[in-house]
Amino acid sequence: MIDPEVPASKAEMFPDASEGKWEPPDYTMKQIYDAIPPHCFRPNTLFSLGYVLRDFAFVLMLGLAATQIPSIPFPHLRHVAWFTYAFVQGLVFTGLWELAHECGHGALSKSKAFNHTTGLIIHSFLLVPFHSWRFTHSQHHKSTNNLDRDIAFVPTLKEDFDNERATHSKAWEMVEDTPVVALTTLFFHQLIAWPIYMTINNFAIERMAAAPWWKRSHFYLGGDGPNFKPENTRDVLISDVEIALAATGLWAAVRWFGAWNVMLFYGFPYLWTNHWILTITFLQHTDVSIPYYPTKTWSFLRGAASTVDRDFGFIGRHIFHGAIETHVLHHHSSRIPFYYAAEASDAVKGVMGKHYQSDMKTPYLWAFWKNYTQCKFVVETEESSHIYFFSKNE
C-alpha cells in the first residue's frame, strides 16, 4: 500500500510536542519492501517450531524448579523464591505470547495450519481467544494511530480530557497526579485492564458505544457486533471452545492441587504476563514524538511510521523475541518472522531516515512510568492541521 500524495497545504511542517519541527513521511511502502532482503519474507517452519518448543521447555523447567521451593527452610527466602519464580515465568509466558502474536500475523510459517494451530495452543494456554484477538489485532494494524478507528491505546483529545476532568471532585483533582495515587491507579490498571479488554473491548468503547458490552466482547458469536463479521463466527467459536477447555483444565488443577498452588505456579506468572503485554503495547504507541491522526489525514504509511522502538536489553531481545526493539518494522511489514526482524529493521531505518522513531536510552520501566503520568491528552499542534501530538501534563 503506497501513501497517497499529500497536498501541499498538508505537507507543511508541524511542530512536535516535544522538540523542533515535524513533517509527514515522504517515503513509500514500495521503497520499504524493496529495501528489505528477500529472505526476510521466507520464514523457516522448523526454526520457528524450535523457538516454540524452547519456550515451552523453559516453562517446564521453571515449573519443576519451583516444586523445590517449599523445601526451603526459611520463610522469607521462600517468599523471595516464589516472587522470583512468578516474575521469571511471567517473562517466559510473555515470550510465548509474542510467538502466538507472530502466528496471528502468519509470520512463523508459510503454512496457515501451522500458524493457526500453534497460535491457538499458545494463546489458549494463556487464556487469550486466539482467532478473536487475531481479528481485532488486524484492525489495529489497519488503523494504527487513527483517532477514529484504532483500538490500541487511543489517546484522548484535550477537549474530552477537560470535559471528563470537569466531572471530578475538587479533592480528586488535588491528589490524582500525586505519585502515590498514580502508582495505585496504574497497579489496578495493569491487574484488570487486559481481561476487561477481552470481555468488553473497553479500549474502543467510545466508538462502540452503540453496541452493548456483550457484542463488543472477544467471545461474542453473533456476528453482528462491531468486532467480527458473520464469516468469522466459526473461528470465534473455535477460540471460545479452546478457552473453555483451558478453563476446565485450570479448574481440574485447582481440584487436584489446590487453588493456592495453581495461583503460585500459574496465576501469578499469568498476571505478570498481562502486565507486560499492556506495557509493551502502550509504549509502542504512546510517546510525545509520534503523531496521531483522524481519518481525514490518516494513511497506512503515516500510521506505520507513528510507532516507537525501545530497548529492553536481554529480556527484550531474547525472551520477548525483539517485539520491543523492532516494532516500527513490524507495522510496515508484519509477516516478517522475529528472527529476521533486526536485519529487516536496519534496512527499513535507512529508508525512513528522520521519520524513524526510537528511544533506546530511557530505561524501559522508567519510560513506562514517565509516559503513563505525562501523556494524558493530544492536541493539534497547528490549527486545522488535523494532526495531533501528546501535550505533557505538567
PDB file of N, CA, C and O in Angstrom, residues 227-252:
ATOM      1  N   ASN A 227     -16.882  -6.076  16.222  1.00  0.00           N
ATOM      2  CA  ASN A 227     -15.565  -6.687  16.059  1.00  0.00           C
ATOM      3  C   ASN A 227     -15.486  -7.686  14.920  1.00  0.00           C
ATOM      4  O   ASN A 227     -14.483  -7.753  14.215  1.00  0.00           O
ATOM      5  N   PHE A 228     -16.541  -8.502  14.749  1.00  0.00           N
ATOM      6  CA  PHE A 228     -16.451  -9.649  13.862  1.00  0.00           C
ATOM      7  C   PHE A 228     -17.546  -9.649  12.813  1.00  0.00           C
ATOM      8  O   PHE A 228     -18.668  -9.188  13.058  1.00  0.00           O
ATOM      9  N   LYS A 229     -17.215 -10.196  11.662  1.00  0.00           N
ATOM     10  CA  LYS A 229     -18.171 -10.393  10.583  1.00  0.00           C
ATOM     11  C   LYS A 229     -18.818 -11.774  10.738  1.00  0.00           C
ATOM     12  O   LYS A 229     -18.265 -12.652  11.401  1.00  0.00           O
ATOM     13  N   PRO A 230     -19.977 -11.993  10.105  1.00  0.00           N
ATOM     14  CA  PRO A 230     -20.621 -13.307  10.211  1.00  0.00           C
ATOM     15  C   PRO A 230     -19.704 -14.447   9.801  1.00  0.00           C
ATOM     16  O   PRO A 230     -19.754 -15.539  10.387  1.00  0.00           O
ATOM     17  N   GLU A 231     -18.823 -14.219   8.812  1.00  0.00           N
ATOM     18  CA  GLU A 231     -17.930 -15.284   8.362  1.00  0.00           C
ATOM     19  C   GLU A 231     -16.828 -15.603   9.384  1.00  0.00           C
ATOM     20  O   GLU A 231     -16.098 -16.590   9.230  1.00  0.00           O
ATOM     21  N   ASN A 232     -16.696 -14.762  10.413  1.00  0.00           N
ATOM     22  CA  ASN A 232     -15.707 -15.028  11.470  1.00  0.00           C
ATOM     23  C   ASN A 232     -16.250 -15.944  12.557  1.00  0.00           C
ATOM     24  O   ASN A 232     -15.481 -16.390  13.419  1.00  0.00           O
ATOM     25  N   THR A 233     -17.539 -16.244  12.545  1.00  0.00           N
ATOM     26  CA  THR A 233     -18.181 -16.933  13.662  1.00  0.00           C
ATOM     27  C   THR A 233     -17.528 -18.278  13.967  1.00  0.00           C
ATOM     28  O   THR A 233     -17.311 -18.630  15.133  1.00  0.00           O
ATOM     29  N   ARG A 234     -17.199 -19.044  12.934  1.00  0.00           N
ATOM     30  CA  ARG A 234     -16.603 -20.361  13.164  1.00  0.00           C
ATOM     31  C   ARG A 234     -15.283 -20.241  13.923  1.00  0.00           C
ATOM     32  O   ARG A 234     -15.031 -20.981  14.881  1.00  0.00           O
ATOM     33  N   ASP A 235     -14.419 -19.308  13.508  1.00  0.00           N
ATOM     34  CA  ASP A 235     -13.128 -19.141  14.182  1.00  0.00           C
ATOM     35  C   ASP A 235     -13.303 -18.631  15.610  1.00  0.00           C
ATOM     36  O   ASP A 235     -12.577 -19.039  16.517  1.00  0.00           O
ATOM     37  N   VAL A 236     -14.254 -17.718  15.809  1.00  0.00           N
ATOM     38  CA  VAL A 236     -14.515 -17.232  17.167  1.00  0.00           C
ATOM     39  C   VAL A 236     -15.001 -18.373  18.049  1.00  0.00           C
ATOM     40  O   VAL A 236     -14.592 -18.502  19.216  1.00  0.00           O
ATOM     41  N   LEU A 237     -15.855 -19.221  17.500  1.00  0.00           N
ATOM     42  CA  LEU A 237     -16.340 -20.375  18.254  1.00  0.00           C
ATOM     43  C   LEU A 237     -15.193 -21.306  18.638  1.00  0.00           C
ATOM     44  O   LEU A 237     -15.121 -21.790  19.779  1.00  0.00           O
ATOM     45  N   ILE A 238     -14.275 -21.555  17.694  1.00  0.00           N
ATOM     46  CA  ILE A 238     -13.110 -22.394  17.998  1.00  0.00           C
ATOM     47  C   ILE A 238     -12.313 -21.796  19.145  1.00  0.00           C
ATOM     48  O   ILE A 238     -11.898 -22.501  20.079  1.00  0.00           O
ATOM     49  N   SER A 239     -12.099 -20.481  19.104  1.00  0.00           N
ATOM     50  CA  SER A 239     -11.370 -19.810  20.182  1.00  0.00           C
ATOM     51  C   SER A 239     -12.091 -19.965  21.514  1.00  0.00           C
ATOM     52  O   SER A 239     -11.463 -20.247  22.544  1.00  0.00           O
ATOM     53  N   ASP A 240     -13.402 -19.787  21.506  1.00  0.00           N
ATOM     54  CA  ASP A 240     -14.187 -19.905  22.734  1.00  0.00           C
ATOM     55  C   ASP A 240     -14.112 -21.321  23.304  1.00  0.00           C
ATOM     56  O   ASP A 240     -13.980 -21.505  24.527  1.00  0.00           O
ATOM     57  N   VAL A 241     -14.198 -22.311  22.435  1.00  0.00           N
ATOM     58  CA  VAL A 241     -14.113 -23.707  22.888  1.00  0.00           C
ATOM     59  C   VAL A 241     -12.751 -23.989  23.516  1.00  0.00           C
ATOM     60  O   VAL A 241     -12.647 -24.637  24.573  1.00  0.00           O
ATOM     61  N   GLU A 242     -11.698 -23.488  22.881  1.00  0.00           N
ATOM     62  CA  GLU A 242     -10.353 -23.703  23.418  1.00  0.00           C
ATOM     63  C   GLU A 242     -10.174 -23.021  24.775  1.00  0.00           C
ATOM     64  O   GLU A 242      -9.535 -23.561  25.672  1.00  0.00           O
ATOM     65  N   ILE A 243     -10.732 -21.831  24.928  1.00  0.00           N
ATOM     66  CA  ILE A 243     -10.661 -21.150  26.220  1.00  0.00           C
ATOM     67  C   ILE A 243     -11.444 -21.933  27.264  1.00  0.00           C
ATOM     68  O   ILE A 243     -11.009 -22.073  28.428  1.00  0.00           O
ATOM     69  N   ALA A 244     -12.581 -22.476  26.873  1.00  0.00           N
ATOM     70  CA  ALA A 244     -13.378 -23.292  27.799  1.00  0.00           C
ATOM     71  C   ALA A 244     -12.593 -24.532  28.231  1.00  0.00           C
ATOM     72  O   ALA A 244     -12.619 -24.919  29.411  1.00  0.00           O
ATOM     73  N   LEU A 245     -11.869 -25.149  27.296  1.00  0.00           N
ATOM     74  CA  LEU A 245     -11.054 -26.312  27.642  1.00  0.00           C
ATOM     75  C   LEU A 245      -9.907 -25.923  28.577  1.00  0.00           C
ATOM     76  O   LEU A 245      -9.598 -26.645  29.534  1.00  0.00           O
ATOM     77  N   ALA A 246      -9.287 -24.770  28.302  1.00  0.00           N
ATOM     78  CA  ALA A 246      -8.208 -24.306  29.175  1.00  0.00           C
ATOM     79  C   ALA A 246      -8.738 -24.001  30.573  1.00  0.00           C
ATOM     80  O   ALA A 246      -8.096 -24.343  31.582  1.00  0.00           O
ATOM     81  N   ALA A 247      -9.907 -23.371  30.646  1.00  0.00           N
ATOM     82  CA  ALA A 247     -10.512 -23.068  31.946  1.00  0.00           C
ATOM     83  C   ALA A 247     -10.880 -24.353  32.692  1.00  0.00           C
ATOM     84  O   ALA A 247     -10.712 -24.439  33.920  1.00  0.00           O
ATOM     85  N   THR A 248     -11.340 -25.351  31.954  1.00  0.00           N
ATOM     86  CA  THR A 248     -11.648 -26.641  32.570  1.00  0.00           C
ATOM     87  C   THR A 248     -10.392 -27.287  33.125  1.00  0.00           C
ATOM     88  O   THR A 248     -10.396 -27.869  34.225  1.00  0.00           O
ATOM     89  N   GLY A 249      -9.294 -27.164  32.377  1.00  0.00           N
ATOM     90  CA  GLY A 249      -8.021 -27.692  32.865  1.00  0.00           C
ATOM     91  C   GLY A 249      -7.564 -27.006  34.136  1.00  0.00           C
ATOM     92  O   GLY A 249      -7.063 -27.654  35.066  1.00  0.00           O
ATOM     93  N   LEU A 250      -7.745 -25.688  34.192  1.00  0.00           N
ATOM     94  CA  LEU A 250      -7.391 -24.957  35.409  1.00  0.00           C
ATOM     95  C   LEU A 250      -8.276 -25.371  36.577  1.00  0.00           C
ATOM     96  O   LEU A 250      -7.796 -25.531  37.712  1.00  0.00           O
ATOM     97  N   TRP A 251      -9.572 -25.556  36.310  1.00  0.00           N
ATOM     98  CA  TRP A 251     -10.497 -25.993  37.358  1.00  0.00           C
ATOM     99  C   TRP A 251     -10.089 -27.366  37.885  1.00  0.00           C
ATOM    100  O   TRP A 251     -10.089 -27.601  39.107  1.00  0.00           O
ATOM    101  N   ALA A 252      -9.703 -28.270  36.980  1.00  0.00           N
ATOM    102  CA  ALA A 252      -9.253 -29.598  37.401  1.00  0.00           C
ATOM    103  C   ALA A 252      -7.979 -29.504  38.225  1.00  0.00           C
ATOM    104  O   ALA A 252      -7.811 -30.222  39.225  1.00  0.00           O
TER     105      ALA A 252
END
